[in-house]
Coordinates of C-alpha atoms in Angstrom, one line a residue:
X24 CA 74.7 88.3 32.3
X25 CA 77.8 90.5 31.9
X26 CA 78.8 93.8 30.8
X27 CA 80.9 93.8 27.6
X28 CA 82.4 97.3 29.2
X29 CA 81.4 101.0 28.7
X30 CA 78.9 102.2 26.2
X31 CA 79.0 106.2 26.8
X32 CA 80.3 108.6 29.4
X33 CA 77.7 111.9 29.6
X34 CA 79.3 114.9 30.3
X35 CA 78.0 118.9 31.1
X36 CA 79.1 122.0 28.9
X37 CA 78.1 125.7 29.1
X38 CA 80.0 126.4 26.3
X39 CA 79.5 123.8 23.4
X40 CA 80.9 126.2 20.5
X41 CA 84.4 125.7 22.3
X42 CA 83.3 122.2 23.4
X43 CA 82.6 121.3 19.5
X44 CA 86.0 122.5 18.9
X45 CA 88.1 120.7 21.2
X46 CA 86.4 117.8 21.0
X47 CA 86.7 117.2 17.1
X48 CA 89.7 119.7 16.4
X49 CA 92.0 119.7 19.7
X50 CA 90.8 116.0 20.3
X51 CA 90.4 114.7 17.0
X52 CA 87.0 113.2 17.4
X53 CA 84.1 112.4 15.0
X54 CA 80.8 114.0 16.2
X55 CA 78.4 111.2 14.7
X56 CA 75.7 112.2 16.5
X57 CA 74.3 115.7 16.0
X58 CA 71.2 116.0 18.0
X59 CA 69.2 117.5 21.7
X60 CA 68.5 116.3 25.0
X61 CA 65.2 114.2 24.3
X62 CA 64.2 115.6 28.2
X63 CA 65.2 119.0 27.5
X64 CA 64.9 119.7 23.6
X65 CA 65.9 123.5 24.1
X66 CA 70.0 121.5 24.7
X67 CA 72.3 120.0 22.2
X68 CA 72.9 116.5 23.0
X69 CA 76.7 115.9 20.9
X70 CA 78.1 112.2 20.3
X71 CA 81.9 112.3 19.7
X72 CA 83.4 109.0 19.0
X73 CA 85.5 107.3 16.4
X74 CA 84.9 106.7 12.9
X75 CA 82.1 104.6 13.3
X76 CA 80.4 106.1 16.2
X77 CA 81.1 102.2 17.7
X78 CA 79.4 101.2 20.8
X79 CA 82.4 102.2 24.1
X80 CA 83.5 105.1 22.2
X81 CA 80.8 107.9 23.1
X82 CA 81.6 111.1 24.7
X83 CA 79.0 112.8 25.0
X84 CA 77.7 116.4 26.1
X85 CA 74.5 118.1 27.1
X86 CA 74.9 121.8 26.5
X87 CA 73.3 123.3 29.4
X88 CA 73.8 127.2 30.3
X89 CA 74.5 126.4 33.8
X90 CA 77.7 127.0 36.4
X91 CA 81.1 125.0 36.8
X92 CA 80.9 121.8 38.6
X93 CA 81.6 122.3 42.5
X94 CA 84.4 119.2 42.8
X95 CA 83.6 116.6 45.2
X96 CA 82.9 113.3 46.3
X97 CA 79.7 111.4 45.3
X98 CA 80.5 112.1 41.9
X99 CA 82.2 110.9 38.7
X100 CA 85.5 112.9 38.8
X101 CA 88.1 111.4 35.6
X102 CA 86.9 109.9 32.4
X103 CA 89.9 107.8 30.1
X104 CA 90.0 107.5 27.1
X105 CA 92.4 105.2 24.8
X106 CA 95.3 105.4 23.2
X107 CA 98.0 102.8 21.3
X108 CA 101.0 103.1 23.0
X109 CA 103.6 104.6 24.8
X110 CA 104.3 106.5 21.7
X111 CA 101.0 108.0 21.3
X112 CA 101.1 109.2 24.6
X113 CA 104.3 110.8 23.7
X114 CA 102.8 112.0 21.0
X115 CA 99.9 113.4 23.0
X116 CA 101.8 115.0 25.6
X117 CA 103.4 117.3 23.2
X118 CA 100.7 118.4 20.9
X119 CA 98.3 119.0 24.2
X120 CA 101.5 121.2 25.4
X121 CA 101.9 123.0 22.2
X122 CA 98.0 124.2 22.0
X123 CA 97.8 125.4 25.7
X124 CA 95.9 122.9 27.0
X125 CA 96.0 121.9 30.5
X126 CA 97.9 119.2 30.9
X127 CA 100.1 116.7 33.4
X128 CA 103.0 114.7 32.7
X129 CA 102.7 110.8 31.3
X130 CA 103.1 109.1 34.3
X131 CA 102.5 105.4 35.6
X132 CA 98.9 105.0 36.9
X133 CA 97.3 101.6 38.0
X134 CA 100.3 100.1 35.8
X135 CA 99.3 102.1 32.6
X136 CA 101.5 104.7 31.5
X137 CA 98.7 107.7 31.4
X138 CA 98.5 111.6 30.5
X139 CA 95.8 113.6 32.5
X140 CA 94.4 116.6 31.4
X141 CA 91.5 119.0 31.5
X142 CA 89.6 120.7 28.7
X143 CA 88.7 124.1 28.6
X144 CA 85.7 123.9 30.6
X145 CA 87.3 121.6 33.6
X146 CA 86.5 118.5 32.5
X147 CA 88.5 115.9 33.7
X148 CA 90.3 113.7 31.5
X149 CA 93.1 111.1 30.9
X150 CA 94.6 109.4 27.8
X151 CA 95.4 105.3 28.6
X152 CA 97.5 103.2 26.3
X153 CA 95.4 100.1 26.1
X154 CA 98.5 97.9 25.3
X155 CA 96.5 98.5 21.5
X156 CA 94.1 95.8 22.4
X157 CA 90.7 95.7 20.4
X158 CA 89.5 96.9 17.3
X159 CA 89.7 100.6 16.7
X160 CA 88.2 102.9 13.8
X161 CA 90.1 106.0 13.1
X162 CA 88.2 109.1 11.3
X163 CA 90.6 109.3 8.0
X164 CA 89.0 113.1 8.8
X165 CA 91.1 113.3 11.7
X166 CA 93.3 116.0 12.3
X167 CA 95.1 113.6 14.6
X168 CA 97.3 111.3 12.7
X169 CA 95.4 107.8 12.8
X170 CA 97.8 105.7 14.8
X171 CA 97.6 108.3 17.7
X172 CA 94.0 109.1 17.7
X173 CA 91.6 108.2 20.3
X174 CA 90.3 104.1 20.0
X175 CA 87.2 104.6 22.8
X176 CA 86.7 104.8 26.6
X177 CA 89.1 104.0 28.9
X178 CA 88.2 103.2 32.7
X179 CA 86.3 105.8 34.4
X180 CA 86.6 107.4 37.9
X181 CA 84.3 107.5 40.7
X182 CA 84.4 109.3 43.9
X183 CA 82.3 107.5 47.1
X184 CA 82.3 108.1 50.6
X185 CA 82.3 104.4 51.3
X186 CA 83.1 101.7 49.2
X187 CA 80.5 99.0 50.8
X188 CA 77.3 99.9 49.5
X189 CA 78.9 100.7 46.6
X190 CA 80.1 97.3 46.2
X191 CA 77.3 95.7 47.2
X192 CA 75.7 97.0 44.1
X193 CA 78.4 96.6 41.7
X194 CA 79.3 93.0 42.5
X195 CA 75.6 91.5 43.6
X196 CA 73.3 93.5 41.1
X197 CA 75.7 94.3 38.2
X198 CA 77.9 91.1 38.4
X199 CA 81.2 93.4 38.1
X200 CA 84.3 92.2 40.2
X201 CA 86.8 93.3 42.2
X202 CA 90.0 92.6 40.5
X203 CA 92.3 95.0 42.6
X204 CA 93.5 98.2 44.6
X205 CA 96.2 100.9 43.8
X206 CA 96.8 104.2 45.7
X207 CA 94.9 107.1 44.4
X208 CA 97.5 109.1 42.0
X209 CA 96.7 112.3 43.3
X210 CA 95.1 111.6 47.1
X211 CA 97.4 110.3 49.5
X212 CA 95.0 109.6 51.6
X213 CA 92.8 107.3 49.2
X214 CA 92.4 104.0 47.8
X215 CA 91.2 103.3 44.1
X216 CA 89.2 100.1 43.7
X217 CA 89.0 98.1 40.2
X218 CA 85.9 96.8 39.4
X219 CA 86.1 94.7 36.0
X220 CA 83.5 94.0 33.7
X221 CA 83.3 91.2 31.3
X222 CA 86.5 90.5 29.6
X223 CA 87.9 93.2 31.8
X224 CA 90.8 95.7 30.4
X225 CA 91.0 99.2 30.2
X226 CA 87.9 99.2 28.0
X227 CA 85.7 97.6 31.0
X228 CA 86.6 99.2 34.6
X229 CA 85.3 101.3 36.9
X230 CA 87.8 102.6 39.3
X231 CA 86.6 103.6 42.7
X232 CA 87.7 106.1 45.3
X233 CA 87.2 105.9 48.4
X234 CA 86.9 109.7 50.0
X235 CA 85.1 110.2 52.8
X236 CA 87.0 113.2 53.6
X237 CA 85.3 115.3 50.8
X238 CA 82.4 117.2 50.2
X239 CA 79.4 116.1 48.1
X240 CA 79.8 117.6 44.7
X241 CA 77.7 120.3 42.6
X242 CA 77.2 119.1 39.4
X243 CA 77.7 122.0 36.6
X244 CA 79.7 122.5 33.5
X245 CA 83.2 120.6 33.6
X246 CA 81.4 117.7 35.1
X247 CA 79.9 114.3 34.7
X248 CA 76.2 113.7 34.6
X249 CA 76.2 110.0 34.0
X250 CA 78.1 106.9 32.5
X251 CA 76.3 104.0 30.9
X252 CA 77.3 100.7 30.6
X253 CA 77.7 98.3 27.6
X254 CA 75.0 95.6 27.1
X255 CA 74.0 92.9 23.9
X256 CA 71.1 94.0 22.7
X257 CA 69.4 90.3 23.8
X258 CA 70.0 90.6 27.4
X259 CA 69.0 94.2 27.6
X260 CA 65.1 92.8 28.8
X261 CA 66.9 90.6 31.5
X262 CA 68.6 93.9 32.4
X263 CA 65.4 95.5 32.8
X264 CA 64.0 92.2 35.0
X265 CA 66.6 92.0 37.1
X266 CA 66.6 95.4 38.4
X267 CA 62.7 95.2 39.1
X268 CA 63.5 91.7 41.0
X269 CA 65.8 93.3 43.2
X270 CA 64.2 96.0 43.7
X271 CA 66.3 98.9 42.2
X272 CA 64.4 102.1 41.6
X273 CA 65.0 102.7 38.2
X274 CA 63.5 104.6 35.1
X275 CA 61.6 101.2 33.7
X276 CA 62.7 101.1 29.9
X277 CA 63.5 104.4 27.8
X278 CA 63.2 103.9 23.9
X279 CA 66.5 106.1 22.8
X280 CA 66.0 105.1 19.0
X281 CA 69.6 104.8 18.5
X282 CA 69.9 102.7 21.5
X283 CA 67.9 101.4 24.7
X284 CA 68.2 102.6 28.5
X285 CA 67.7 102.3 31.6
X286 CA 68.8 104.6 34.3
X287 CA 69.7 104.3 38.1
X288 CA 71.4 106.1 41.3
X289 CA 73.7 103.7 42.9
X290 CA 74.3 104.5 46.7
X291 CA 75.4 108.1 47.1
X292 CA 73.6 109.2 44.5
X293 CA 76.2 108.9 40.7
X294 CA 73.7 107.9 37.7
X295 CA 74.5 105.3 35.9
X296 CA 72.7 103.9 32.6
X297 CA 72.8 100.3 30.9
X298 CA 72.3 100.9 27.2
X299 CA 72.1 98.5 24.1
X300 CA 74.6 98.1 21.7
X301 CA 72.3 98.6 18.9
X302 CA 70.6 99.7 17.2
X303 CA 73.6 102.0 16.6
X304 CA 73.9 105.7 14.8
X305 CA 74.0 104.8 11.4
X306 CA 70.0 103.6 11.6
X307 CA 69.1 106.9 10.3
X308 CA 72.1 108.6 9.0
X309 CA 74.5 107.1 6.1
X310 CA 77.7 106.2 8.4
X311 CA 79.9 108.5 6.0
X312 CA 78.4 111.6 6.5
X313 CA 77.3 111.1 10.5
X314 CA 77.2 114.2 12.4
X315 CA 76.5 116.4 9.7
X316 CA 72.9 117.6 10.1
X317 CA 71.1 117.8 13.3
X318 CA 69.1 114.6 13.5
X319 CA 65.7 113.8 15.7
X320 CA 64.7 110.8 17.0
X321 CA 61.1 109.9 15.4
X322 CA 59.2 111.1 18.4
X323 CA 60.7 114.4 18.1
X324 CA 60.2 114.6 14.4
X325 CA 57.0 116.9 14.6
X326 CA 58.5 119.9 16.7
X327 CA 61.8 119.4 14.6
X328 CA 60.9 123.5 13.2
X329 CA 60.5 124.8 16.8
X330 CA 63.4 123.1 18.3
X331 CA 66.2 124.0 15.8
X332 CA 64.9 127.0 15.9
X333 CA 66.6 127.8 19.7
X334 CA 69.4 125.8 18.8
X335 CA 72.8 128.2 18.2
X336 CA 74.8 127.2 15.3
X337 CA 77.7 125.3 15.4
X338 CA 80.7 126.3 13.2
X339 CA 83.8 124.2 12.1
X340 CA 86.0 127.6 11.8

């Protein structure tokens, strides 16, 4: 039982007008998913991905009304995503520049040239050249030209007071390894841990901090809620069996019509989801016109009136 690597990265916004622009405008992003928080149906849930909405390239947002994220430890605190090339970073580097967008200089990190940057609301960000490795789907809708534009998750961030526990769970429950260290890029004082899923590559990493010098976080807008991680649909009941045998509280199994989950807190307290691959976004939208319409999952179907009705609109201008 493996992990094939990252299957979505959940994220907070208090502002999903602006969100919905950077994220398909600034970004370049496909929103293939236009629906709500099945927990909280008064809240956009929005899927931005590539072209095909595949499977490891979901960023995702609740829109929640709520403050900015107090930063801190016990929290996810970078999300990657991936790019082709040191040209593309180039590339990247400029055009975040030219629109006023908070951004660093390219920069080696863990022996990947890598941009960071923030969006509007805080959230923290980094563009990864993935050595180009992997399929990739550009949107021919795109405003960024399709050899630059974004080809899915890259490895994500975490933040933990102490890396045992941690590990413990990552390596013993989740089957992840430890693959190697590098010093924290912007914390002298910290070490990142790799932890490699699958294949491994950029596509399938967790890198861990260790901080015990900081503070718990507040999660708000700008942060993290969750990240998920990616499982074939035929070992997502072993998933499921395994947690119970080792005793993991967890959510039991959640139905999310596009794909199946199952949440739990590893030690410290950061969410983290296993989902399905399938059965994917195009099972009840046509794949060229994803995104387009706000679209319920069956169980929702019945209030679909009420709930759109508190929904704000969301305009491409």
């Amino acid at each position: 039982m493996q992990f094939t690597g990252l299957h979505h990265v959940t994220a907070i916004s208090a502002r999903i007008q602006a969100n919905y622009q950077f994220y398909t405008q600034t970004l370049g992003m496909r929103l293939v998913k236009r629906s709500v928080n099945q927990d909280d149906v008064s809240a956009y849930h929005l899927f931005y991905a590539d072209a095909k909405g595949s499977p490891g390239t979901d960023l995702t947002f609740f829109d929640w009304p709520v403050p900015p994220e107090q930063r801190g430890g016990r929290s996810i605190t970078r999300t990657s995503l991936r790019v082709a090339g040191a040209e593309a970073i180039t590339w990247w580097w400029q055009h975040l520049r030219h629109l006023g967008v908070k951004v660093g200089e390219p920069a080696e990190s863990d022996s990947r040239l890598t941009l960071a940057f923030e969006d509007g609301e805080g959230q923290r960000l980094a563009l990864v050249d993935d050595g180009e490795v992997g399929s990739a789907y550009p949107w021919e809708r795109s405003p960024v030209p399709a050899a630059y534009q974004i080809r899915g998750l890259g490895p994500v961030m975490l933040s933990v007071p102490d890396l045992a526990p941690t590990d413990a769970v990552l390596t013993n429950a989740l089957n992840m390894r430890l693959v190697r260290d590098y010093a924290h890029p912007d914390d002298a004082r910290s070490t990142v841990h790799v932890y490699a899923m699958g294949d491994g590559g950029p596509a399938a990493e967790l890198h861990l901090a260790v901080q015990p010098h900081l503070p718990p976080a507040h999660q708000g807008a700008g942060g993290v809620h969750h990240l998920a991680l990616r499982t074939p649909d035929d070992a997502y009941d072993a998933w499921a069996q395994r947690l119970r045998a080792l005793r993991i509280p967890n959510s039991g199994k959640v139905d999310r019509y596009w794909f199946r989950s199952l949440y739990f807190h590893i030690p410290g307290g950061i969410l983290f989801e296993i989902a399905s691959d399938g059965p994917g976004f195009a099972v009840d939208e046509d794949e060229a016109t994803l995104g387009e319409k706000i679209v319920l999952a069956p169980f929702l179907e019945p209030q679909r009136e009420a709930i759109v009705a508190k929904l704000k609109p969301l305009n491409d201008a």
